[in-house]
XYZ file of C-alpha atoms in Angstrom:
327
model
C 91.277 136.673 49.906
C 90.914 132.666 50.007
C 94.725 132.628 51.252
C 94.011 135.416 54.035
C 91.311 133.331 55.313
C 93.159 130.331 55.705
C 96.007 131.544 57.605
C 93.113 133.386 60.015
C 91.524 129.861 60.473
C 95.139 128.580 60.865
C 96.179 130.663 63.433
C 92.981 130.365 64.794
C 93.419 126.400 65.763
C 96.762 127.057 66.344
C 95.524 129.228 69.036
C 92.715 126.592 70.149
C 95.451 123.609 70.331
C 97.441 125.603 72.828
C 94.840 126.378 74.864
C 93.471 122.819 74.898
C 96.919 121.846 76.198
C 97.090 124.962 79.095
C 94.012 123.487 80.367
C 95.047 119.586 80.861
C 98.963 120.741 81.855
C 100.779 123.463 84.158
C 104.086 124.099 85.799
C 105.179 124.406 88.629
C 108.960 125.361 88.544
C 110.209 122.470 85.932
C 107.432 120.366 87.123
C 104.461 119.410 85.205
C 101.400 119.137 86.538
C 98.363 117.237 84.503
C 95.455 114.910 84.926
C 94.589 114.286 87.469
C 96.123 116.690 89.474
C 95.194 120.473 89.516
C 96.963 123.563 90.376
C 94.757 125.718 93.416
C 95.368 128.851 91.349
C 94.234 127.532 87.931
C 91.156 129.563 86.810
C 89.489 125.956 85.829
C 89.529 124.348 89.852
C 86.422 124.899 91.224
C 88.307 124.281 94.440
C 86.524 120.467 94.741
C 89.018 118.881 92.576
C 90.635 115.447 94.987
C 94.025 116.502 93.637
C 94.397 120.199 94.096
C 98.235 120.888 94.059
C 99.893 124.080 95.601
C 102.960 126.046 93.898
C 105.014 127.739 95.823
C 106.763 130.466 94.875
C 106.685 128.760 91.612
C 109.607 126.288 92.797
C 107.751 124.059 95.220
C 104.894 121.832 94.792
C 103.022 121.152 97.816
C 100.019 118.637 98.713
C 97.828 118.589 102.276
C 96.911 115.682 103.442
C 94.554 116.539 106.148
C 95.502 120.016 105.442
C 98.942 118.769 106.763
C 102.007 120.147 104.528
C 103.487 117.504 102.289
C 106.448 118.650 99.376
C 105.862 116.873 96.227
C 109.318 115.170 95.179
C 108.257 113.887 92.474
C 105.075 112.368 90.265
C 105.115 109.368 88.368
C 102.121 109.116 85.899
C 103.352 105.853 84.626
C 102.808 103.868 87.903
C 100.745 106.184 89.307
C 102.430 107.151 92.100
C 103.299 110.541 94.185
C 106.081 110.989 96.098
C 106.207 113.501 98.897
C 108.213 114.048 101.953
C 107.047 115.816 105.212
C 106.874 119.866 105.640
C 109.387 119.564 109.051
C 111.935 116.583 107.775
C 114.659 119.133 106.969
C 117.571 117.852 104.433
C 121.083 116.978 105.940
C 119.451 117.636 109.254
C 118.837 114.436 111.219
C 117.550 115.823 114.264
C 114.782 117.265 112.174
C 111.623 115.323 112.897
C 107.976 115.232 111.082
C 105.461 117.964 111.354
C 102.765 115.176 111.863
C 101.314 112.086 112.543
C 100.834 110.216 109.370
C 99.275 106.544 110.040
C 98.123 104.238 107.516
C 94.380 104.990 108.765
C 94.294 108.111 107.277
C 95.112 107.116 103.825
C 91.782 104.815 104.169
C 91.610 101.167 103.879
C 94.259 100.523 106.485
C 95.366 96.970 107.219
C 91.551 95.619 106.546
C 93.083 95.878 103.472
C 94.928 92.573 103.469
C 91.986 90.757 104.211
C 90.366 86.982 103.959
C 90.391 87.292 100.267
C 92.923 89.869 99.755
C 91.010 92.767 98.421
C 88.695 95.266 100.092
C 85.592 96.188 98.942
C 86.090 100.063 97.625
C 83.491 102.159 97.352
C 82.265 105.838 96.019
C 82.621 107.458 99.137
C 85.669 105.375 100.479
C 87.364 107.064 97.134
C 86.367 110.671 97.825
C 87.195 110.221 101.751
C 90.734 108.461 100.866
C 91.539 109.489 97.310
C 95.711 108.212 97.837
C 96.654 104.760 99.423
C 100.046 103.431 100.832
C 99.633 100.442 98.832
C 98.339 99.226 95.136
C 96.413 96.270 94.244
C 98.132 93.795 91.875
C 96.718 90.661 90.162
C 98.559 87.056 90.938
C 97.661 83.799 90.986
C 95.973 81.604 88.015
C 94.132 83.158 85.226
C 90.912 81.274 86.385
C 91.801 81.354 90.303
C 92.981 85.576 90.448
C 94.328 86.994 93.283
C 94.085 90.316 94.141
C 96.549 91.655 96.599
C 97.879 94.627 97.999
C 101.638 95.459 97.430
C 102.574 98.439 99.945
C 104.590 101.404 98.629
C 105.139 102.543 102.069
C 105.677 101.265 105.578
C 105.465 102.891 109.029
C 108.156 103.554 111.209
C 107.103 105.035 115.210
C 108.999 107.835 116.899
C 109.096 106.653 120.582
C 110.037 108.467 123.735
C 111.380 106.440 127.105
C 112.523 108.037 130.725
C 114.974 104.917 130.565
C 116.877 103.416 128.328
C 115.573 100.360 126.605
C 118.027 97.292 125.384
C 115.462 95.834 122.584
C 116.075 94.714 118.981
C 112.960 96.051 117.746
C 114.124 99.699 119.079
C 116.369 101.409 117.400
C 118.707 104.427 118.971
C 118.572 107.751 117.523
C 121.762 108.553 118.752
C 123.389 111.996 119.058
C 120.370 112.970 116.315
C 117.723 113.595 118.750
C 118.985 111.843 122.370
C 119.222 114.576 125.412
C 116.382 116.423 124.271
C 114.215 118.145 127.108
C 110.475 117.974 127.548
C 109.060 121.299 127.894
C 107.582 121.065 131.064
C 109.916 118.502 132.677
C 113.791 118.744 133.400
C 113.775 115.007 132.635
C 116.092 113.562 130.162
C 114.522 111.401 127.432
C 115.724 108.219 125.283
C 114.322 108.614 121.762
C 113.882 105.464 119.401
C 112.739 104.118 116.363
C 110.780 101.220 115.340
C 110.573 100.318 111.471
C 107.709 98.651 110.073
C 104.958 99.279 112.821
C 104.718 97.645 116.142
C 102.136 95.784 118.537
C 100.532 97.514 121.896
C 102.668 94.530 123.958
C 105.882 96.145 122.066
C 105.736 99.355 124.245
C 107.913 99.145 126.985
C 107.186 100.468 130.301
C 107.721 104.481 131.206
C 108.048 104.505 127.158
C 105.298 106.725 125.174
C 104.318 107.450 121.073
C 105.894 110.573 120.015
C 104.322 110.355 116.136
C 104.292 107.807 113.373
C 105.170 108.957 109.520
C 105.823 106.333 106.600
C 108.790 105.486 104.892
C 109.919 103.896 101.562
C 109.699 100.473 101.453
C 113.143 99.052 102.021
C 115.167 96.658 104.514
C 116.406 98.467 107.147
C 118.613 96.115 108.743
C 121.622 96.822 110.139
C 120.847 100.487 109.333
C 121.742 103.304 111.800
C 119.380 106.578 112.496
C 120.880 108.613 110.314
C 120.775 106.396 106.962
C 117.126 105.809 108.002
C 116.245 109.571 108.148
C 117.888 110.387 105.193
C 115.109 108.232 103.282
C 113.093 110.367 105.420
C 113.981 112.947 103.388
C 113.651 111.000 100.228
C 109.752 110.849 101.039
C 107.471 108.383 100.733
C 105.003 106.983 97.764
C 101.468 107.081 97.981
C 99.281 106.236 94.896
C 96.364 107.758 93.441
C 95.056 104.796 91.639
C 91.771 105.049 93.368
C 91.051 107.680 91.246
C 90.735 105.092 87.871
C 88.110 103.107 90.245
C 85.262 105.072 90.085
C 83.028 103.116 87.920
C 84.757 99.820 89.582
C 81.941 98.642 92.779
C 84.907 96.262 93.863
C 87.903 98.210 93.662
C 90.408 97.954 91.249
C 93.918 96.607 90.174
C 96.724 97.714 88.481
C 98.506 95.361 86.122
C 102.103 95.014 84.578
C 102.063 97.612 82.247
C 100.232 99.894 84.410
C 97.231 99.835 83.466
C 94.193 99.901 85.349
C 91.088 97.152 85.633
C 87.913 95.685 87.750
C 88.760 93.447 90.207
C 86.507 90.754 89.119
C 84.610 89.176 92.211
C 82.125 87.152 90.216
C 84.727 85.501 88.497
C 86.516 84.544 91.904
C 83.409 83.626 93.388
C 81.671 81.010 90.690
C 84.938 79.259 90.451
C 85.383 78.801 94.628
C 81.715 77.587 94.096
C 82.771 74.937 91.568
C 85.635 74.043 93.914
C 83.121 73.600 97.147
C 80.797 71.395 94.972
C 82.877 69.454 92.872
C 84.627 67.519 95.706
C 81.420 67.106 97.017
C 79.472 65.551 94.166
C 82.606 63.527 93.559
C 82.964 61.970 96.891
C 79.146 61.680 97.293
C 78.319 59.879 93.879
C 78.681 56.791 95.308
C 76.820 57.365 98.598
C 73.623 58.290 96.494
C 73.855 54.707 93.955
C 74.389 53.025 97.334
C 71.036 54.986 98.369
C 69.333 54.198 95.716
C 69.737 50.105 95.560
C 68.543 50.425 99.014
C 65.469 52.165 98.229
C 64.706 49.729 95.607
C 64.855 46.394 97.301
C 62.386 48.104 100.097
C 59.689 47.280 97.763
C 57.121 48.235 100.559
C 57.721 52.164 99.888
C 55.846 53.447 96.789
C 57.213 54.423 93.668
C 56.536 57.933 94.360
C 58.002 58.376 97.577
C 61.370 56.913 96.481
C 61.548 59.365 93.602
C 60.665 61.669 95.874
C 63.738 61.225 97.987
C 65.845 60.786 95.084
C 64.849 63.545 93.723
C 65.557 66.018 97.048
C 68.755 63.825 97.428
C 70.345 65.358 93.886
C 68.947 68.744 94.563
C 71.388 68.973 97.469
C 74.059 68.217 95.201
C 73.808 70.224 92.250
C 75.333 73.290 92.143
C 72.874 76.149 92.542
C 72.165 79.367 90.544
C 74.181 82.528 91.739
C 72.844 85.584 90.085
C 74.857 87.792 89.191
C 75.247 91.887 89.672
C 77.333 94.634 87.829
C-alpha cells in the first residue's frame, strides 16, 4: 500500500513538473517560445501580455508592430534580441518592397536617445508604449566616471521616388529591381533609390519624394549594389526587448558583457561631475580667499564680526553642497 502511494505521488509531480514547463515554454514549428514572449492562443494570455506572439499554421511566428506584420527569424534570449523581417520583403525577389513604414520613432526613444549625457530617461509608460528598441544601452567609460550609451542594432535605410534621375553619392540605384515602375494614376516613369543610414530634409532632391523607410542590420554598405542590400532585407532586422528587465529601473537600464541586465546609475554620475565642477574651483580659488583674508585683517577699522562674517559667506560658496538623493 506504502509503495502504491508513492508511485501515485510520483506520477503526480511528474505530472505537475510538465505542466510547470507548458506554461513558461511553447512551440511554434521548431521554435520555442518562453519568457517573455507569449503565444495569442495560449489559454494563460489574457491578451495584455507586451509580447504576444502569433503561430501560423504552426510554421511561422509572427509579431505586429503597430498591428503591422513582422516574421520572427529568429529569438535570441541570450542578448536579448528579436529578429524579424517585413510581411511584403519576399525572398530571392528584389523587386519586393516593405509592407510599411517602419521609422525609428515608433520603436520609442528615437534619436533623443543619444543625448547630452548619453542615456534617456525611461519611464513606466515609455516601456508599455515602446516595449522593443533599435538600439541597447551599454556601459563604457571609467568605473567611477560610467557612460551609458546606446549601441544601435539597426539602422534606417529610405525608399525614394524621383521624376528625374539623380547623379548623388548618397543615392543609391535600384536598378532593373524596381526602376520603370508606373504610378497608378500617372503614365510617368519613375527613378527609384536608396539611401542607407537615414538622411537630412536638405538631402531630398528636387521633383524627388519618400516612398517608405524600414530598418536594416547594422552593416557597411559600401560599395554594395541593390540587390546585396535587399537581400539583408530579407535577413531582417534586430530589435531588443531589454526594456522589458527595466521596470523597476526610474532611469533606464543597461545591458552589460555577459548580458545581463542593471540600473543605470544617475546618482553615481552626477555626485562625481559635482566633485569635478568644485574641485577645480576650490583649487584655483584657495589662494584668492588667504589673499582675502590678509586684506581683511590689516583693515583694522572693520570689526571682528563683520570680517568673520565675510569669511564665513566666502567658504560657503566654495564648499561643495548637499545633493539629496532619490531611489
Amino acid at each position: 500500500m506504502a509503495r502504491l502511494l508513492f508511485a501515485c505521488l510520483l506520477l503526480l509531480l511528474l505530472l505537475l513538473f510538465q505542466t510547470s514547463n507548458c506554461m513558461d515554454t511553447n512551440l511554434c514549428g521548431n521554435r520555442t517560445i518562453s519568457d517573455p514572449f507569449i503565444l495569442h492562443s495560449d489559454p494563460l494570455n489574457s491578451g495584455k501580455s507586451l509580447y504576444t506572439l502569433h503561430c501560423e499554421k504552426n510554421t511561422s511566428t509572427v509579431l505586429y508592430l503597430d498591428s503591422r506584420k513582422y516574421y520572427v527569424q529568429a529569438i535570441n534570449y541570450d542578448n536579448l534580441t528579436i529578429r524579424v523581417v517585413d510581411a511584403g520583403v519576399q525572398k530571392n525577389d528584389c523587386s519586393s518592397l516593405p509592407d510599411f513604414s517602419l521609422t525609428y520613432a515608433r520603436l520609442g526613444n528615437s534619436r533623443s536617445a543619444y543625448g547630452m549625457f548619453s542615456f534617456k530617461s525611461t519611464s513606466r509608460s515609455d516601456y508599455v508604449s515602446y516595449p522593443y528598441t533599435w538600439f541597447q544601452y551599454k556601459k563604457t567609460g571609467l568605473e567611477w566616471l560610467p557612460k551609458y550609451k546606446p549601441r544601435a542594432l539597426s539602422q534606417m535605410m529610405v525608399f525614394i521616388n524621383c521624376a528625374n534621375p539623380v547623379n548623388s553619392p548618397l543615392y543609391l540605384d535600384t536598378g532593373a529591381c524596381l526602376n520603370g515602375g508606373k504610378y497608378s494614376n500617372v503614365s510617368l516613369s519613375i527613378y527609384t533609390y536608396v539611401i542607407v543610414g537615414g538622411m537630412k530634409a536638405s538631402d531630398l532632391m528636387e521633383k524627388c519624394s519618400l516612398e517608405r523607410m524600414t530598418l536594416l542590420p547594422v552593416k557597411d554598405y559600401k560599395n554594395m549594389s541593390f540587390k546585396e542590400i535587399h537581400s539583408l532585407l530579407e535577413y531582417g532586422f534586430d530589435l531588443s526587448w531589454h526594456s522589458s528587465r527595466c521596470a523597476r529601473c526610474s532611469n533606464g537600464c543597461y545591458i552589460e558583457d555577459s548580458n545581463r541586465t542593471h540600473c543605470i546609475d544617475v546618482l553615481l554620475f552626477a555626485s562625481v561631475l559635482i566633485a569635478l565642477v568644485q574641485g577645480p574651483k576650490f583649487i584655483f580659488g584657495s589662494p584668492f580667499v588667504i589673499a582675502f583674508l590678509i586684506y581683511k585683517w590689516r583693515r583694522r577699522h572693520l570689526s571682528a564680526y563683520d570680517t568673520v562674517e565675510e569669511f564665513l559667506q566666502t567658504r560657503n560658496n566654495l564648499v561643495p553642497k548637499n545633493f539629496g538623493s532619490s531611489c
